[in-house]
Amino acid sequence: MYSEKVMDHFQNPRNVGEIENASGVGTVGNAKCGDIMRIYLDIDEESHVIRDCKFKTFGCGAAVATSSMATELVKGKTIEEAMQVTNKAVMEALDGLPAVKVHCSLLAEEAIHAALWDYAQKHEIRIEGLDQPKSDISEHDEDEEY
Amino acid sequence: MYSEKVMDHFQNPRNVGEIENASGVGTVGNAKCGDIMRIYLDIDEESHVIRDCKFKTFGCGAAVATSSMATELVKGKTIEEAMQVTNKAVMEALDGLPAVKVHCSLLAEEAIHAALWDYAQKHEIRIEGLDQPKSDISEHDEDEEY
Amino acid sequence: MKRVIYLDNAATTKVRPEVVEAMLPFYTENYGNPSSVYDFSAPCKEGMAHTRETIAKALGADSSEIYFTNGGTESDNWALTATAEAYASKGRHIITTQIEHHAILHTGQYLEARGFEVTYLPVDETGLVEIAELKKAIRPDTILISVMFANNEIGTIEPIREIGELAKERGILFHTDAVQAFGHEPINVDEYHIDMLSASAHKLNGPKGVGFLYIRKGLKLRSFIHGGAQERKRRAGTENVPGIVGMGKAVEIALAKMEENKKKETELRDYLIRRIMSEVPYTRLNGHPAKRLSNNANFAFQFIEGESLLIMLDMEGICGSSGSACTSGSLDPSHVLLAIGLPHEIAHGSLRLTLSEETTKEEIDFTVDCIKRIVERLRSMSPLYEDFVKSREKKDIRL
Amino acid sequence: MKRVIYLDNAATTKVRPEVVEAMLPFYTENYGNPSSVYDFSAPCKEGMAHTRETIAKALGADSSEIYFTNGGTESDNWALTATAEAYASKGRHIITTQIEHHAILHTGQYLEARGFEVTYLPVDETGLVEIAELKKAIRPDTILISVMFANNEIGTIEPIREIGELAKERGILFHTDAVQAFGHEPINVDEYHIDMLSASAHKLNGPKGVGFLYIRKGLKLRSFIHGGAQERKRRAGTENVPGIVGMGKAVEIALAKMEENKKKETELRDYLIRRIMSEVPYTRLNGHPAKRLSNNANFAFQFIEGESLLIMLDMEGICGSSGSACTSGSLDPSHVLLAIGLPHEIAHGSLRLTLSEETTKEEIDFTVDCIKRIVERLRSMSPLYEDFVKSREKKDIRL
Ligand SMILES: Cc1ncc(COP(=O)(O)O)c(C=O)c1O
Ligand SMILES: Cc1ncc(COP(=O)(O)O)c(C=O)c1O
């Protein structure tokens, strides 16, 4: 059901863990839909470069893999660049996701945004294109409807 | 589906044929229900003994077998005795019939009665217990109803 | 063991050894539930996907349009009841024919009892639906036309393409019961404008208890059997994986051998028909002379009744049928033979022989010889034949 | 090949070699249609009759009360919809439970959309239906009570005898979905006052795609699938003869080995439960401690999510399930676990392991070792566990 890339990122997730005194932390998802993601960012205040990024995820294989891939994609990027990392980019980097798992990639995007929002709040800055994250992400309905 | 007795009487039907100038002939059934039986009787006018009995039948295995058995059962009997040969007697003599085929035994009884009626009409006598046969026998509904 | 000459391939067929071989691993090795996430169930999913693709390719359809069922009957029930329900707001009128299988006819009656109107089209004396009649039957509230691809008793192949075109033109859904035709006749759902199609594996040398319903993409049909999320939520119940895999193999082989088998069976069937028609007097060939399934021959022998004939053939090891297998035990003569205009007594005397690729000329010759002898014997016992002969004699005297 | 430890016998089971052997002749030798009159079909009829008797004997029923279907889902659909229809004039209220299989729940919803009222009884925290609740739910227009014999996820065995007695006393029909119990637990339809019972062959080492519905004599239920006159006119469609014969063999063996297997599986299961509960902290055993299927263990591991656990177990060759197989791919946590009162995040972290007679102690030991390691790893990645540890630390500091 999962691509090899997804399985790889699930089995060997990159960047698992916490960052003490992180520049920004974001937690999204909820237990009801079965996925919770928390992203820690370490951001250079001058250059706005994401020096480090870690995650913790409660969720299915796709949730873990998208978290892992999302952290890989934003690490080393500036905030502005990180804002361009969409759920589509995460999915593509993972060679796709089953239709019922697409919401995981949305959740990963949302988690990055939540962590950035946290950073922006703490530093009282505005990040172009970033709105206050919903406290949790709504379930996107399954693809097909009969 | 059929007992050995039925199969025997179907494969080797007794008394198939016609009787020229028969004392009585009866034909019952109809093409719609798929069974037509014709019985020929040769009756001794003094003793009222059925000296000979033949049949022709258009119908299923059970129709042929019940005709054959019915002719066997009435042959050599007096009219009064023949009147006692019921469809039950025919069925018993054949070791039973499938439920959907019980109507064949009724038809055989009816055919004997029709031939006797013909005899009675020709000789202007009344046979105790014998009514004018229906020109054809109604289908008896299948046993079970859901 | 008694030698058996099996000439009832329209009732069911022998499963090919290759099909059984394909099924076997799915009983004791790859026995997983295809809905499970673990790797152990991967061969089940792959086997099912392969069958879906094989069938889709055979029909010129997409594999997402193939839904596995338990057989032709379930597919027919599903197609009719779900369409009725889904499109009831558009209309409550359904058109089908008088010669459909009971799986359609009885479902039609079921729907009639629930407020739908069903028109049962007559057919001509060869069993063909007439397009003019169909046109007359169409109403503004007609939501579905269901006409079988080929008839199971008399083998007549219906003008499916014309019906499909008409249905499309009028914006009416078109279902065809292709249980007898799929795997035997080339079918393309787009060319024929078919929206739904029923088929059953055991009619094409696959296993019993598995079939499918093709549902054109975009049709909003509810599921017929409710429960788990199998078959993209449209058909609940743990899938019959070995059966589905077997069906795939059977379809694959049927398609590869279709042309060859059609040719072979047609030749042998025509030989059978020629011999019977020339050697057994007072006999009628039921069905269309040309537009018929290549393995189907259906005769009406006047003055005799079909069951007796069947039993006597059986004693010679010959398997044939009179009416369709499902209605055996019933007292009614075949509704199909009545619909093509046969009087009751002739309808009762019908015999269907349906060949397979394994049927030999020698078997056909033996069968014809038996039929000749048995028909003669039964006629000698028949009061109808007696009447016929006597009336002929009278006429002869009069002449 | 990777070694596989199959602990998902509630999803489906391995078909016994004896069962396959019993089925094989019906594919390529005795392939006739059981509805046909000729002798060639006699073995099919006999095979079906034998299965019918075997099942009837197992249930203390009469063989005329057993109707073959395509599986548990069809049986459930049939029982509910046909009862609803046949008894609608008496009332339109049906009682079932919140923990039924989707085959019942979704059919219940189907009926609700058609003017029936369905009460879904709650259960206690072990999954048991409470008779007091049932009594409260009964109304004058209640026509049917449907309570599963044993739950497929948590294994809880319901008080079927008490429910049956109550139903009988109140003149209400009683159906039980015994898909998980039949062949595993002793069942007698008269003792338990069961009017209808669903079962599926593939849950007892028989083939997929075949099952049955027991219908007590005298019940006036219509057929669910319309067509030919099969199954005494109550279930149309060419019968899956090999499947039915296989089911008969599977039932025969299941009954003969029931006591032995129950004992063996219970011991091993209890060993599994003991080890998990003592070696994996923050774990809950779902279901009833005693009234449960002998092969079922269901755990909730706090702070982790079930699918990840399953995939990691799969990488070790261990087949388990989270929720029921049919709902995999769904985002909802199991309705059964929610019904017994588990909060969402714990319901998401459940693991069902269901043993077979072939399961060994060594396999269980290996499985427990893997679970310990995997649960620990997933917790180390879990934000919920992180929060839990931090709040515990805070408390420790405060103390
Ligand atoms: C309790 C219960 N009922 C019904 C079913 C449905 O059975 P099947 O999938 O064989 O149709 C299952 C199994 O999936 C079950 O466990
Ligand atoms: C034309 C037609 N439709 C439907 C069916 C029913 O198929 P099944 O018996 O496989 O359910 C048959 C065969 O019996 C058939 O010949």
Short mmCIF file of N, CA and C in Angstrom, two decimals, chain D residues 296-370:
data_model
loop_
_atom_site.label_atom_id
_atom_site.label_comp_id
_atom_site.label_asym_id
_atom_site.label_seq_id
_atom_site.Cartn_x
_atom_site.Cartn_y
_atom_site.Cartn_z
N ASN D 296 -8.87 -15.07 21.26
CA ASN D 296 -8.80 -13.61 21.08
C ASN D 296 -8.08 -12.87 22.21
N ALA D 297 -7.12 -12.04 21.82
CA ALA D 297 -6.50 -11.10 22.76
C ALA D 297 -6.53 -9.74 22.10
N ASN D 298 -6.93 -8.72 22.84
CA ASN D 298 -7.01 -7.38 22.26
C ASN D 298 -6.45 -6.38 23.27
N PHE D 299 -5.37 -5.70 22.86
CA PHE D 299 -4.70 -4.78 23.77
C PHE D 299 -4.82 -3.35 23.29
N ALA D 300 -4.83 -2.42 24.23
CA ALA D 300 -4.68 -1.02 23.88
C ALA D 300 -3.38 -0.54 24.51
N PHE D 301 -2.44 -0.13 23.65
CA PHE D 301 -1.17 0.39 24.12
C PHE D 301 -1.29 1.91 24.11
N GLN D 302 -1.23 2.50 25.28
CA GLN D 302 -1.39 3.95 25.34
C GLN D 302 -0.27 4.68 24.60
N PHE D 303 -0.60 5.84 24.05
CA PHE D 303 0.33 6.80 23.44
C PHE D 303 0.81 6.40 22.04
N ILE D 304 0.38 5.25 21.55
CA ILE D 304 0.84 4.93 20.18
C ILE D 304 -0.37 4.61 19.31
N GLU D 305 -0.11 4.61 18.01
CA GLU D 305 -1.20 4.43 17.06
C GLU D 305 -1.06 3.05 16.43
N GLY D 306 -2.20 2.41 16.20
CA GLY D 306 -2.21 0.99 15.81
C GLY D 306 -1.58 0.67 14.48
N GLU D 307 -1.79 1.51 13.47
CA GLU D 307 -1.28 1.14 12.15
C GLU D 307 0.24 1.05 12.14
N SER D 308 0.89 2.02 12.79
CA SER D 308 2.36 1.97 12.84
C SER D 308 2.81 0.68 13.49
N LEU D 309 2.12 0.34 14.55
CA LEU D 309 2.45 -0.89 15.27
C LEU D 309 2.30 -2.09 14.33
N LEU D 310 1.20 -2.11 13.59
CA LEU D 310 0.94 -3.23 12.68
C LEU D 310 2.02 -3.34 11.61
N ILE D 311 2.40 -2.20 11.07
CA ILE D 311 3.40 -2.24 9.99
C ILE D 311 4.73 -2.74 10.55
N MET D 312 5.06 -2.29 11.74
CA MET D 312 6.33 -2.73 12.31
C MET D 312 6.28 -4.22 12.67
N LEU D 313 5.14 -4.67 13.13
CA LEU D 313 5.01 -6.10 13.38
C LEU D 313 5.12 -6.86 12.06
N ASP D 314 4.51 -6.31 11.03
CA ASP D 314 4.54 -6.94 9.72
C ASP D 314 5.97 -7.11 9.24
N MET D 315 6.81 -6.12 9.53
CA MET D 315 8.20 -6.23 9.11
C MET D 315 8.90 -7.38 9.80
N GLU D 316 8.35 -7.81 10.92
CA GLU D 316 8.89 -8.98 11.61
C GLU D 316 8.16 -10.26 11.18
N GLY D 317 7.24 -10.13 10.26
CA GLY D 317 6.50 -11.31 9.79
C GLY D 317 5.28 -11.63 10.63
N ILE D 318 4.90 -10.70 11.52
CA ILE D 318 3.77 -10.97 12.41
C ILE D 318 2.51 -10.30 11.88
N CYS D 319 1.45 -11.12 11.67
CA CYS D 319 0.19 -10.59 11.16
C CYS D 319 -0.78 -10.39 12.30
N GLY D 320 -1.13 -9.14 12.57
CA GLY D 320 -2.14 -8.83 13.57
C GLY D 320 -3.10 -7.83 12.98
N SER D 321 -4.01 -7.34 13.80
CA SER D 321 -4.94 -6.35 13.26
C SER D 321 -5.28 -5.30 14.28
N SER D 322 -5.72 -4.19 13.78
CA SER D 322 -6.08 -3.06 14.62
C SER D 322 -7.46 -2.65 14.17
N GLY D 323 -8.43 -2.68 15.04
CA GLY D 323 -9.80 -2.58 14.53
C GLY D 323 -10.03 -3.85 13.75
N SER D 324 -11.08 -3.91 12.97
CA SER D 324 -11.30 -5.13 12.20
C SER D 324 -10.78 -4.93 10.79
N ALA D 325 -10.47 -6.02 10.15
CA ALA D 325 -9.82 -5.96 8.84
C ALA D 325 -10.62 -5.14 7.85
N CYS D 326 -11.93 -5.27 7.92
CA CYS D 326 -12.78 -4.63 6.92
C CYS D 326 -12.67 -3.12 6.95
N THR D 327 -12.33 -2.57 8.10
CA THR D 327 -12.34 -1.12 8.20
C THR D 327 -10.95 -0.54 8.06
N SER D 328 -9.97 -1.38 7.80
CA SER D 328 -8.64 -0.83 7.58
C SER D 328 -8.72 0.14 6.43
N GLY D 329 -7.91 1.14 6.48
CA GLY D 329 -7.98 2.16 5.44
C GLY D 329 -8.94 3.25 5.86
N SER D 330 -9.75 2.95 6.83
CA SER D 330 -10.67 3.97 7.34
C SER D 330 -9.95 4.80 8.38
N LEU D 331 -10.37 6.01 8.55
CA LEU D 331 -9.71 6.89 9.51
C LEU D 331 -10.36 6.83 10.88
N ASP D 332 -11.55 6.24 10.94
CA ASP D 332 -12.25 6.21 12.21
C ASP D 332 -11.65 5.14 13.10
N PRO D 333 -11.56 5.42 14.38
CA PRO D 333 -11.14 4.35 15.28
C PRO D 333 -12.31 3.37 15.41
N SER D 334 -12.01 2.17 15.82
CA SER D 334 -13.01 1.13 15.91
C SER D 334 -14.23 1.54 16.74
N HIS D 335 -15.40 1.35 16.15
CA HIS D 335 -16.64 1.68 16.86
C HIS D 335 -16.82 0.78 18.09
N VAL D 336 -16.22 -0.38 18.06
CA VAL D 336 -16.35 -1.31 19.20
C VAL D 336 -15.58 -0.77 20.40
N LEU D 337 -14.35 -0.31 20.13
CA LEU D 337 -13.53 0.19 21.23
C LEU D 337 -14.12 1.47 21.80
N LEU D 338 -14.71 2.29 20.95
CA LEU D 338 -15.37 3.49 21.47
C LEU D 338 -16.59 3.08 22.32
N ALA D 339 -17.29 2.04 21.87
CA ALA D 339 -18.49 1.62 22.59
C ALA D 339 -18.17 1.09 23.99
N ILE D 340 -16.99 0.50 24.16
CA ILE D 340 -16.65 0.03 25.51
C ILE D 340 -16.00 1.15 26.32
N GLY D 341 -16.02 2.36 25.77
CA GLY D 341 -15.64 3.52 26.58
C GLY D 341 -14.22 3.99 26.44
N LEU D 342 -13.47 3.45 25.49
CA LEU D 342 -12.10 3.91 25.32
C LEU D 342 -12.08 5.30 24.70
N PRO D 343 -11.22 6.21 25.23
CA PRO D 343 -11.07 7.49 24.54
C PRO D 343 -10.40 7.27 23.18
N HIS D 344 -10.60 8.24 22.28
CA HIS D 344 -10.11 8.06 20.92
C HIS D 344 -8.64 7.69 20.83
N GLU D 345 -7.80 8.39 21.59
CA GLU D 345 -6.37 8.15 21.37
C GLU D 345 -5.98 6.74 21.82
N ILE D 346 -6.73 6.21 22.77
CA ILE D 346 -6.40 4.84 23.20
C ILE D 346 -7.01 3.83 22.24
N ALA D 347 -8.22 4.14 21.76
CA ALA D 347 -8.85 3.24 20.78
C ALA D 347 -7.97 3.10 19.55
N HIS D 348 -7.30 4.20 19.18
CA HIS D 348 -6.43 4.15 18.00
C HIS D 348 -5.23 3.23 18.20
N GLY D 349 -4.87 2.99 19.43
CA GLY D 349 -3.66 2.22 19.67
C GLY D 349 -3.90 0.77 20.01
N SER D 350 -4.95 0.21 19.44
CA SER D 350 -5.27 -1.16 19.82
C SER D 350 -4.67 -2.17 18.87
N LEU D 351 -4.46 -3.35 19.39
CA LEU D 351 -3.90 -4.45 18.61
C LEU D 351 -4.69 -5.71 18.93
N ARG D 352 -5.20 -6.34 17.88
CA ARG D 352 -5.90 -7.62 18.07
C ARG D 352 -5.02 -8.74 17.58
N LEU D 353 -4.80 -9.72 18.43
CA LEU D 353 -4.08 -10.92 18.03
C LEU D 353 -5.03 -12.11 18.22
N THR D 354 -5.24 -12.86 17.17
CA THR D 354 -6.15 -14.01 17.27
C THR D 354 -5.43 -15.27 16.81
N LEU D 355 -5.40 -16.23 17.72
CA LEU D 355 -4.59 -17.43 17.55
C LEU D 355 -5.32 -18.52 16.76
N SER D 356 -4.57 -19.48 16.33
CA SER D 356 -5.18 -20.68 15.74
C SER D 356 -4.61 -21.91 16.44
N GLU D 357 -5.15 -23.05 16.09
CA GLU D 357 -4.63 -24.28 16.70
C GLU D 357 -3.18 -24.52 16.33
N GLU D 358 -2.68 -23.83 15.30
CA GLU D 358 -1.30 -24.04 14.87
C GLU D 358 -0.32 -23.10 15.56
N THR D 359 -0.84 -22.12 16.29
CA THR D 359 0.04 -21.16 16.94
C THR D 359 0.88 -21.85 18.02
N THR D 360 2.17 -21.48 18.08
CA THR D 360 3.05 -22.12 19.06
C THR D 360 3.48 -21.12 20.14
N LYS D 361 3.95 -21.67 21.24
CA LYS D 361 4.45 -20.83 22.32
C LYS D 361 5.65 -20.02 21.86
N GLU D 362 6.46 -20.62 21.05
CA GLU D 362 7.64 -19.94 20.54
C GLU D 362 7.22 -18.71 19.72
N GLU D 363 6.18 -18.88 18.90
CA GLU D 363 5.69 -17.74 18.12
C GLU D 363 5.19 -16.63 19.04
N ILE D 364 4.49 -17.03 20.08
CA ILE D 364 3.98 -16.03 21.02
C ILE D 364 5.13 -15.31 21.70
N ASP D 365 6.13 -16.04 22.09
CA ASP D 365 7.28 -15.41 22.76
C ASP D 365 7.94 -14.40 21.83
N PHE D 366 8.16 -14.81 20.60
CA PHE D 366 8.78 -13.92 19.63
C PHE D 366 7.91 -12.67 19.44
N THR D 367 6.61 -12.89 19.34
CA THR D 367 5.68 -11.77 19.13
C THR D 367 5.73 -10.79 20.30
N VAL D 368 5.71 -11.31 21.51
CA VAL D 368 5.75 -10.43 22.68
C VAL D 368 7.05 -9.62 22.69
N ASP D 369 8.14 -10.29 22.37
CA ASP D 369 9.43 -9.57 22.36
C ASP D 369 9.40 -8.43 21.35
N CYS D 370 8.86 -8.71 20.17
CA CYS D 370 8.75 -7.66 19.15
C CYS D 370 7.86 -6.52 19.63
#
